[in-house]
Structure formats: C-alpha cells, structure tokens
Amino acid sequence: MKLILAILILLFCVNLPSAEPNPQRMVVRIDNPTMALVERFTNQGADIASHRPGEYLDLVVSNDGFLALYREFPNIYITQTEAQLKTNLAGSHRDIPGYRNYQQLQAELFQLQTQYPNLVQVVSIGQSVGHGYAAQNLTNYQSFQHQLWAVKCSNNVQETEDEPAFYIVGEHHAREPISTEVSMAILINLLEGYGTNPSSTDILNTAEIWFVPLLNPDGHKIVIDQTDVWWRKNIRDNNNNFSFDFDIYGGGDDGVDLNRNYAFEWGYMSSTDDIYYPTYHGPSGFSEPETTALRNLLLSRRFLAGISYHTYGEMVLYPFGYVFDIYSPDNFEQNALAVEMAALIPKQNGGTYDPMPAWQLYPASGTSEDWIYAETGAFGFTVEMATQFIPPAAQIPQIVQNNVNGAMKLFQRKNKKMLKGNITDTLTGAPLQATVHISGIDDHPLYRVPIKSDALFGSYYYLLPAGEYLARYMRPGYLTEERYVSISELGVTTENVSLTPSEAYQLSILIRGDFFEPLAGAALVFENLDLPTYISDADGRISIPAFFPGQYHLSVSKAGYETLHIMRNIASPDIGLRLTSIPILQETFETGISAWQRTGAWNRSTAEAYGGNYSLADSPSGSYQNDQNTYCKLINPLNLHNILNANLQFWAKTAIALDGDFVALQYSLDNQNWFVLDYFNGTSPWTLYSYDLNSFIGSNLYIRFNLRTNSSTTANGIFIDDFKLFTNADVTSVEDEFSSIDLKIASFPNPFKNRAHIRLSMEKPLTEPIEIAIYNMRGQKIRSIYQGTPSKNKILIEWDGKDSHGTKSGTGIYFVLAKSGSKTLSSSKIVMIKH
Ligand code: 0X9
Ligand code: ZN
C-alpha cells in the first residue's frame, strides 16, 4: 500500500495523472505543434480542445490517452484537470453567479420580454433531439424537453420591419457554456443601452438582432449536471438503445457534433462517420433538429453577418474553413471585419484576439460558418473565446464584456461600406425580389449564393470593400439594370432601382463550332434560374418560345468542347454562340511530362489512363505515402489575355482516404501564393472536371495539384488525364448582336412622355454608315430615326414617340438599336408612358 502511494506521489511529481479507479480526463498541451501534427490529430478524430497555429495544440485525453501521448511527447503537460473543470462549472464568485442552466436561461428570456415588451420577442425555433425522444415517451429523456429559444431584439419588435438582421449563436458545443453567457451579455447590453447608448439605440432602431443563446440545450444539461463535463455533441441516440451513452474515455456512442452537421461540404475534414467520436458528423447534413432550426431561422430573412461563439483559443475565424488555403469570394471584407473585431477583444494575457480564415485553425467540414456564408451570403464568424473550455466564474464578466465590444463592432458594420437600396417594379411600384450581381465578387470561381433583395420589401444589403463596382440587378421577366456604384469607407451607398417588366418574345439561339458549323447536342443552362436545360437541335438551334430579354448568366457545353460560362445581355431575337473544340493547351502525358515541375512522387503513370497509355499520378505505382505535401505544377502559367472565355478541363479518377487526405487543384497569380479552386478525396471513377477561369481573364494564371496526406490510412491516389485549356476570343458567331465597335446609346428622360433624347457616343468617329431605329418588344422596326456616318464622336437625336406612319405609339418598352448593315452595334431600352 505504501509502495503504491509512493509511486502515486512520484507520478504526480512528473506531472502524470494518478491511476484512479474512476478514470478522469484532462486537457494536455503540446507546445509548438507542426501543422502536420495537428492534421494527424484532427484526422484521427482526436478530441481537440484548442489549437493556436505554431503555439500549442490542446487535446482532451483520458489517463490512458495521456500515458500513450506522454510516451511520444515527453514534454506535454496538463493545462486542465477534470476537477478544475467541475469547480469552474459549479463555482460562483461574490455576486457572479457562474453558468446559467436551461431553466434559468428560459426564465430570464421571458423576464426580459416582460421587461422590454417593445424590444424583445422570444420565439421557439424548434425542439432539441431529446425533446423528440421524450415525446415518444422514452423514459430516459423526460428531463430533456428543451425548446430551442430564439430572441428577436429590435425596436417595434412585434412588427416585421424592413431592416437588415444579424445573428448571435451560443453553444453548438455542450462543454462551452460561456458561449451562452456571452450571447446573453450582448442581448442585455443592447437592451440596457437602448435610449441611452447611441450605438445600442441605433442598432435596435435600424436592425434586427437575433439571438439563439443555447443551440444545444440537451448537451448543456449533460455538462451542467456533470453527467459528463467533457461532452461536446448533442444527445442523438446513435445506437438506438433508448438511453444516453457517453464514455469515460472521451467519446460516447451517442451524439452528433452540431458543428459538423451543416450541409455544405459535409463530411470530409476533421469530421468522422464513426458515431463514437466527438466530431461525428451525423447520418446526413442537417440530420439534427438543432442545426435544422438554425438553418430555417437564417434562411427566413436577410442576415448580413453573425457570430457563433465557442471556446477556446482567443480567435476570430471567418469562412471558408473546409480545406487548407481556401479563400472565399468575400475574403477581403471578411478579413477586414475580423481584423476590426479582433482588435477590440483583449486576450487574457496581453494582446488582442487573432483574426484568421477558419481553416488556419484546422480545416473542418460541415461547420456553421461555411454553410451560413455559402448558402445565405451572411458573413458567418466563429469566435473562439477564452483560454479554457469553462473559465472560472470570476473571469466570466471580463471575458464576456470584451466580446460584447467585438459583437457591437460587427453590428455597426451596417453603417459603412455597404450597398443597399430597394428594388421595385417600374410600372406598379411593388417591391421585387431580384439578384444583385457585383462584378469582381459574384464572378469568383468559388460558390456562394447570389445576394437577393427581400421578397416582402424589395430591400437589399451588400457588404463590400470600398471601391467602384458594376452592379447588375436581374430578375427574369424584367430588363436588367446596370449601375456603376461607389462604395465609401465611411458611409452607405443607396441605390434604389426600378426594374421594367419586359414582354416575352421568341428567341432563337444558334450554336456553332470552330468553323461556324452548327453544333447539335450542346446544352444551354441559365445559371441560378429555375429554367430547363436546353439542347441544340440538328441545326445547332435552340428555340425558346417565350423568352424575357435581360442579362443572363449562362453556360453552354458539349462533350469535347469548351464550356462557355458568360454573362450576356440578351435582347434581340437571334443570338449566336460559338464553342471551340481546339484547346490551346493539352496534356495527355503520352509523350512526356516536361511541362510540369514536380515534388514527391508525382509522375506519369501507366497504371491508369483515360485515353492512351499514360496519366498523371501523385503515386504512379501503388499507394501514396503518409505525411506528404507535394505538388505537380504547370511550369508555364496559362495565358489568359485577350480572350472572352477560359475553361479548364481534365479527367480524374480518385481513391483517396476520406480521413483528411486530399488532392487540391490550386491557382496562383504570382507563382507564390496559392489558392484552392477545388479538392478531391474519396473514391470516384473517371470523371470530367470543368472550371470556369473567366474571373482570371487578363492575367497569367499558374496551376498546380497539391497532395496533402496525414499519418494514417493511405490509398491509391489521383490519376489525371486529358488536361485541356480552352480559350476563346470569339464566343459569339458573326451575326451576333454586338460587334467590337465601341458605341454607346443613352436615352433620356427614361421613362419619357413626349420626346426622348437619344445620345450616341463613340470612341472615335465612325467610317461606315449606321442606322438608328426604334423597335418594339416583338422585334419589329417601327421607325428609323437616323441614317448616316456620324462625323463627330457624339450625336444627339430626338424621337417624338411616333412610328413611321406618324402615329403615336402606346405606353411600353422600346429598343433603340444602332446597326451597321445587319450587325447590331449597340442597344438601349426606353420606356414610353402615354398620357
Ligand atoms: O472545431 C470546431 O467546431 C470549432 N472549435 S472547437 O474547439 N470549439 O470545437 C472551430 C470550428 C472553426 N472552423 C474551422 N476550423 N474550419
Ligand atoms: Zn466549439
């Protein structure tokens, strides 16, 4: 007995935990971890407590886990014991009560509603998973009848006002209860400041803030009741035994990690399909009532941005986070906002929070920030508060107050660097839901839903970096409006737009190939619209009987040809599009691989080929190695100058372990900074991949494949074949509506009553005669108003609204077309309102 005691004391001296009969868990720290090490643990499904790149990696481990780790990393040390966690969780300090439980939270929310009836509205957005089991009369779940409470906070809270919204979410993860505390503190700060603090008053008068302080009430109960203070997931009954199963060693057969359950890039990195692990992603995206409830709330109105709070690490994370080196279309402004917020939040031991893209913490799939951003357009931030999961009560007010300041900064973002306005129907004045397309952002190759105006109010909000932009307002059935907008550092730019309904007409599209030969079987898709896919007939024609003129985002593809991916203003009855089948660069790997610079095992391979005998492979014979970070790069950049369409295509076959290994397709503009365009993992047969590179037109684009593997499973890898770049400087056929002569038409006033002034401006005086004529919506010419060769580069013409017979035309939409022979040089629409 004495000997055992002595050993125990000795163990404690070297910082080893005691071998208690009832095993306990703890947080251990590895200092200065490499990213490869972090990857190893994320991919093993290890219970990662926190990570600061290059500084530390904290893991939740059992006694056994500690010993195993200690053998490999003798310098690890315990930063938190279970006893400390329990003390912190239950503790209070003077008048600081510590952590709220569900009942306290619920009572307080309703008390706030009573106290501030004009500012607070409590609504249930769903029920917890345990509530569902309780409703099935399962006895073990009767104490889990939790509502998912949301709080709307705004002036005139009972009314649905035309205001932008922000959200605050607490506690995806059960063991992170300060995330609920901070949510409550932000709510209370706004309420108490209303009417006295100018910032709180402004925010509640002109915006709606939605709070979901406790997204995971069942898990919260597991932690607060100390059933398992390390619990992270919800309590889904994965093994269908009708009772909650946790495991003293850190996992538990039950529960889904709610922050892996969102259905965007669901189920790949730092996420597992093994129910036992703390990062189990659930049976499918949005399988859980908790994530589903938040999804429905976030889709119900236009949220500009929001924060999901977690512990710990003292970081402000922004999307994307699903794979290394990925930067979102709104990366510039998301970073700027994260920098601003982080600078306001002091760390506990000096300095301020660190802003970074979420993947820099570690790539994770199916997280809230990625789905929220990609599928709603809101800037979804994740804030990792504090330096431990459950800080002691005495520290709560300070940590929380610091974070309140960060959140207030986020809400104030609505007062600057924003484009907003109302979109209405020109004729009826009714609000319209329309897409707002900003060039330079909405043509980014990575996916994010288009920003739309609100169906009820027609209002739209678009956060942007300061600068000049071309904004397009599009809705099928209406003519597209274009505006040049200027976004200033300090203010909001208001651009109200009225869209004019257009009449449908018969559109004929002729699709041709390299030698103007008609192309049958080409597929035409109108992006982001609920329209069928059109296929060209034997004459290369697609005929759409009722087509509304306007600006469209369309793609045209045919096997063996480039894919056109272009914005096009379609307003004339006949348009032509031309696809090339002749790549300007083609790599079949049949004759060699000298165009590529390679590291690691990348080489051509005969193990697999899509065509011929060779393909490109990360591991030409057999499986790839563990712990690889190798690449294969096209030595010469792709020349994307003086073209109208750029499209990269290749075939690939993959067998890549789904535990975090991947091959990324990356691009760079400087041959130094690389960004992910796509990534591959899992198993797939030979598949054609196609990428729109139009947002890089005008530059030289470097391309490479990057293999990243961890220290667990290996597999066969990737095979790539028939790598082709198509560029096309002439996407339209000869008779298409626009020529290269730079001629602009502007009509004013528009709409007009008696007389319209039509101004033509040209880059330089023309050499050939042109005709300016007025056409009706059916495409019929009703009046020719100018014929000749303008000798100046600006001319002004008048139209009195009459047709060629001298009859006044009716109220409606007309087109002013400038033609040279049969070629349309430019067009403009004009609306006449007859009195
Ligand atoms: O892993 C998580 O869900 C969050 N960290 S925590 O320690 N609170 O569990 C961070 C998610 C942030 N997103 C990415 N890392 N992609
Ligand atoms: Zn968390």
Short mmCIF file of C-alpha atoms in Angstrom, two decimals, residues 17-256:
data_model
loop_
_atom_site.label_atom_id
_atom_site.label_comp_id
_atom_site.label_asym_id
_atom_site.label_seq_id
_atom_site.Cartn_x
_atom_site.Cartn_y
_atom_site.Cartn_z
CA PRO A 17 -2.15 11.91 -13.53
CA SER A 18 -2.96 9.36 -10.87
CA ALA A 19 -4.27 5.98 -11.91
CA GLU A 20 -7.59 6.38 -10.17
CA PRO A 21 -10.16 3.63 -10.21
CA ASN A 22 -12.59 6.08 -11.79
CA PRO A 23 -10.63 7.37 -14.76
CA GLN A 24 -10.68 11.06 -15.34
CA ARG A 25 -9.95 13.17 -18.34
CA MET A 26 -7.82 16.27 -18.71
CA VAL A 27 -6.55 18.76 -21.26
CA VAL A 28 -2.91 18.29 -22.22
CA ARG A 29 -0.83 20.69 -24.21
CA ILE A 30 1.74 20.05 -26.93
CA ASP A 31 3.83 23.17 -27.45
CA ASN A 32 4.95 24.38 -30.88
CA PRO A 33 2.99 21.80 -32.87
CA THR A 34 3.59 21.47 -36.58
CA MET A 35 0.57 21.67 -38.89
CA ALA A 36 1.23 18.04 -39.87
CA LEU A 37 0.82 17.03 -36.25
CA VAL A 38 -2.41 18.98 -35.95
CA GLU A 39 -3.65 17.28 -39.09
CA ARG A 40 -2.78 13.92 -37.68
CA PHE A 41 -4.92 14.50 -34.62
CA THR A 42 -7.85 16.13 -36.42
CA ASN A 43 -7.96 13.25 -38.84
CA GLN A 44 -7.81 10.63 -36.13
CA GLY A 45 -10.94 12.14 -34.69
CA ALA A 46 -8.96 13.18 -31.61
CA ASP A 47 -10.79 15.38 -29.15
CA ILE A 48 -9.12 18.69 -29.92
CA ALA A 49 -9.67 21.27 -27.21
CA SER A 50 -7.93 24.11 -28.99
CA HIS A 51 -5.10 24.97 -31.30
CA ARG A 52 -3.09 28.10 -31.91
CA PRO A 53 -1.03 27.64 -35.06
CA GLY A 54 2.62 27.26 -34.12
CA GLU A 55 1.93 27.87 -30.42
CA TYR A 56 0.06 24.98 -28.90
CA LEU A 57 -2.24 22.06 -29.55
CA ASP A 58 -4.53 21.10 -26.67
CA LEU A 59 -6.15 17.69 -26.54
CA VAL A 60 -8.75 16.17 -24.26
CA VAL A 61 -7.42 12.77 -23.15
CA SER A 62 -8.11 10.08 -20.60
CA ASN A 63 -5.44 8.77 -18.22
CA ASP A 64 -4.60 6.03 -20.71
CA GLY A 65 -4.58 8.51 -23.53
CA PHE A 66 -2.24 10.70 -21.54
CA LEU A 67 0.21 7.87 -20.98
CA ALA A 68 0.19 6.91 -24.64
CA LEU A 69 0.78 10.51 -25.65
CA TYR A 70 3.43 11.04 -22.99
CA ARG A 71 5.50 8.20 -24.46
CA GLU A 72 5.63 10.01 -27.78
CA PHE A 73 5.76 13.60 -26.49
CA PRO A 74 7.59 13.67 -23.14
CA ASN A 75 7.18 17.46 -22.94
CA ILE A 76 3.41 17.50 -22.78
CA TYR A 77 1.77 18.94 -19.70
CA ILE A 78 -1.70 19.15 -18.23
CA THR A 79 -3.42 22.51 -18.56
CA GLN A 80 -6.75 21.48 -17.10
CA THR A 81 -7.90 18.66 -14.89
CA GLU A 82 -11.41 17.36 -14.63
CA ALA A 83 -11.60 18.58 -11.05
CA GLN A 84 -10.77 22.15 -12.15
CA LEU A 85 -13.37 21.98 -14.88
CA LYS A 86 -16.00 20.86 -12.39
CA THR A 87 -15.04 23.54 -9.90
CA ASN A 88 -15.22 26.22 -12.59
CA LEU A 89 -18.53 24.93 -13.82
CA ALA A 90 -20.25 24.89 -10.46
CA GLY A 91 -18.46 27.85 -8.94
CA SER A 92 -19.62 31.37 -8.26
CA HIS A 93 -17.62 34.35 -7.15
CA ARG A 94 -19.02 37.08 -4.87
CA ASP A 95 -22.05 38.29 -6.85
CA ILE A 96 -21.05 36.48 -10.03
CA PRO A 97 -23.42 33.52 -10.25
CA GLY A 98 -21.48 31.41 -12.78
CA TYR A 99 -23.14 29.50 -15.60
CA ARG A 100 -26.87 29.52 -16.34
CA ASN A 101 -28.72 26.27 -16.75
CA TYR A 102 -31.59 25.81 -19.22
CA GLN A 103 -34.32 26.70 -16.72
CA GLN A 104 -32.55 29.86 -15.60
CA LEU A 105 -31.93 30.91 -19.16
CA GLN A 106 -35.53 30.30 -20.19
CA ALA A 107 -36.91 32.19 -17.19
CA GLU A 108 -34.60 35.09 -17.86
CA LEU A 109 -35.55 35.33 -21.53
CA PHE A 110 -39.22 35.58 -20.65
CA GLN A 111 -38.46 38.03 -17.88
CA LEU A 112 -36.61 40.22 -20.41
CA GLN A 113 -39.59 40.00 -22.74
CA THR A 114 -41.84 41.24 -19.95
CA GLN A 115 -39.41 43.99 -19.02
CA TYR A 116 -38.81 45.16 -22.62
CA PRO A 117 -42.01 44.29 -24.49
CA ASN A 118 -41.18 46.62 -27.37
CA LEU A 119 -37.65 45.34 -27.79
CA VAL A 120 -37.72 41.61 -27.05
CA GLN A 121 -39.65 38.78 -28.60
CA VAL A 122 -38.94 35.22 -27.52
CA VAL A 123 -39.80 32.54 -30.08
CA SER A 124 -39.23 28.83 -30.25
CA ILE A 125 -37.44 27.81 -33.43
CA GLY A 126 -37.72 24.08 -32.72
CA GLN A 127 -37.13 21.39 -30.14
CA SER A 128 -33.99 19.56 -29.12
CA VAL A 129 -33.35 15.98 -30.19
CA GLY A 130 -34.05 14.86 -26.58
CA HIS A 131 -37.41 16.62 -26.70
CA GLY A 132 -38.31 14.45 -29.67
CA TYR A 133 -37.42 11.29 -27.73
CA ALA A 134 -39.38 12.48 -24.72
CA ALA A 135 -42.39 12.99 -27.00
CA GLN A 136 -42.07 9.32 -27.97
CA ASN A 137 -42.48 8.55 -24.26
CA LEU A 138 -38.94 7.30 -23.84
CA THR A 139 -38.46 7.43 -20.08
CA ASN A 140 -34.76 8.27 -20.13
CA TYR A 141 -35.37 11.52 -21.98
CA GLN A 142 -38.16 13.08 -19.93
CA SER A 143 -35.82 15.68 -18.46
CA PHE A 144 -34.62 16.76 -21.93
CA GLN A 145 -37.78 18.51 -23.09
CA HIS A 146 -35.95 21.56 -24.32
CA GLN A 147 -37.17 24.24 -26.66
CA LEU A 148 -34.66 25.92 -28.94
CA TRP A 149 -35.24 29.51 -27.93
CA ALA A 150 -34.54 32.41 -30.21
CA VAL A 151 -34.84 36.06 -29.25
CA LYS A 152 -35.58 38.80 -31.71
CA CYS A 153 -34.27 42.11 -30.45
CA SER A 154 -35.26 45.34 -32.22
CA ASN A 155 -37.45 48.37 -31.70
CA ASN A 156 -41.12 47.75 -32.63
CA VAL A 157 -40.20 44.12 -32.14
CA GLN A 158 -43.75 42.89 -32.79
CA GLU A 159 -43.68 44.32 -36.30
CA THR A 160 -41.89 42.94 -39.31
CA GLU A 161 -39.81 45.92 -40.36
CA ASP A 162 -37.63 46.47 -43.39
CA GLU A 163 -34.29 46.07 -41.60
CA PRO A 164 -31.12 44.05 -42.05
CA ALA A 165 -30.52 41.32 -39.49
CA PHE A 166 -27.56 39.97 -37.54
CA TYR A 167 -27.43 36.76 -35.51
CA ILE A 168 -25.64 35.57 -32.38
CA VAL A 169 -25.48 31.85 -31.57
CA GLY A 170 -24.23 30.25 -28.39
CA GLU A 171 -23.27 26.72 -27.61
CA HIS A 172 -23.05 24.38 -30.51
CA HIS A 173 -20.74 22.50 -28.15
CA ALA A 174 -22.01 21.43 -24.76
CA ARG A 175 -18.78 21.99 -22.85
CA GLU A 176 -18.51 25.62 -23.98
CA PRO A 177 -21.12 27.30 -21.74
CA ILE A 178 -19.51 30.75 -21.75
CA SER A 179 -20.79 30.98 -25.34
CA THR A 180 -24.30 31.14 -23.86
CA GLU A 181 -23.14 33.68 -21.30
CA VAL A 182 -21.70 35.97 -23.96
CA SER A 183 -24.88 35.73 -26.05
CA MET A 184 -26.91 36.83 -23.04
CA ALA A 185 -24.46 39.61 -22.26
CA ILE A 186 -24.73 41.01 -25.80
CA LEU A 187 -28.53 40.89 -25.58
CA ILE A 188 -28.61 42.60 -22.19
CA ASN A 189 -26.05 45.20 -23.28
CA LEU A 190 -28.26 46.19 -26.22
CA LEU A 191 -31.39 46.32 -24.08
CA GLU A 192 -29.87 48.32 -21.25
CA GLY A 193 -28.21 50.68 -23.69
CA TYR A 194 -31.35 51.36 -25.69
CA GLY A 195 -32.31 55.00 -25.36
CA THR A 196 -29.08 55.98 -23.61
CA ASN A 197 -26.18 54.48 -25.53
CA PRO A 198 -26.24 55.91 -29.10
CA SER A 199 -24.78 52.76 -30.62
CA SER A 200 -27.25 50.33 -29.00
CA THR A 201 -30.08 52.70 -29.87
CA ASP A 202 -29.04 52.97 -33.50
CA ILE A 203 -28.60 49.22 -33.83
CA LEU A 204 -32.03 48.38 -32.39
CA ASN A 205 -33.75 51.18 -34.32
CA THR A 206 -32.35 50.21 -37.70
CA ALA A 207 -31.55 46.50 -37.49
CA GLU A 208 -32.80 43.24 -36.00
CA ILE A 209 -30.50 41.17 -33.84
CA TRP A 210 -31.48 37.53 -33.47
CA PHE A 211 -30.09 35.51 -30.58
CA VAL A 212 -30.03 31.75 -30.16
CA PRO A 213 -28.15 31.66 -26.86
CA LEU A 214 -28.32 27.89 -26.37
CA LEU A 215 -28.40 25.82 -29.54
CA ASN A 216 -27.58 22.57 -27.74
CA PRO A 217 -29.68 22.55 -24.55
CA ASP A 218 -29.53 18.75 -24.14
CA GLY A 219 -25.73 18.68 -24.25
CA HIS A 220 -25.70 21.70 -21.94
CA LYS A 221 -27.65 19.69 -19.36
CA ILE A 222 -25.16 16.82 -19.61
CA VAL A 223 -22.36 19.26 -18.79
CA ILE A 224 -24.13 21.43 -16.19
CA ASP A 225 -25.40 18.35 -14.33
CA GLN A 226 -21.85 16.99 -14.51
CA THR A 227 -23.04 13.77 -16.13
CA ASP A 228 -20.02 14.32 -18.39
CA VAL A 229 -18.33 17.70 -18.17
CA TRP A 230 -16.34 17.00 -21.37
CA TRP A 231 -19.43 16.39 -23.51
CA ARG A 232 -19.36 18.19 -26.90
CA LYS A 233 -22.16 16.78 -29.06
CA ASN A 234 -25.95 16.77 -28.79
CA ILE A 235 -27.53 13.58 -27.41
CA ARG A 236 -28.82 11.78 -30.53
CA ASP A 237 -29.34 8.11 -29.69
CA ASN A 238 -26.93 6.82 -32.32
CA ASN A 239 -27.02 3.22 -31.12
CA ASN A 240 -30.81 3.17 -30.64
CA ASN A 241 -30.71 1.81 -27.10
CA PHE A 242 -33.11 4.47 -25.78
CA SER A 243 -30.64 5.89 -23.30
CA PHE A 244 -27.80 8.35 -23.35
CA ASP A 245 -24.34 6.76 -23.74
CA PHE A 246 -21.20 8.68 -23.05
CA ASP A 247 -17.87 7.08 -22.42
CA ILE A 248 -15.43 7.96 -19.74
CA TYR A 249 -12.59 7.75 -22.25
CA GLY A 250 -13.76 10.75 -24.17
CA GLY A 251 -16.11 9.59 -26.86
CA GLY A 252 -19.56 8.16 -26.49
CA ASP A 253 -21.80 6.13 -28.73
CA ASP A 254 -24.33 8.92 -28.76
CA GLY A 255 -24.45 12.46 -30.03
CA VAL A 256 -23.71 14.38 -33.20
#
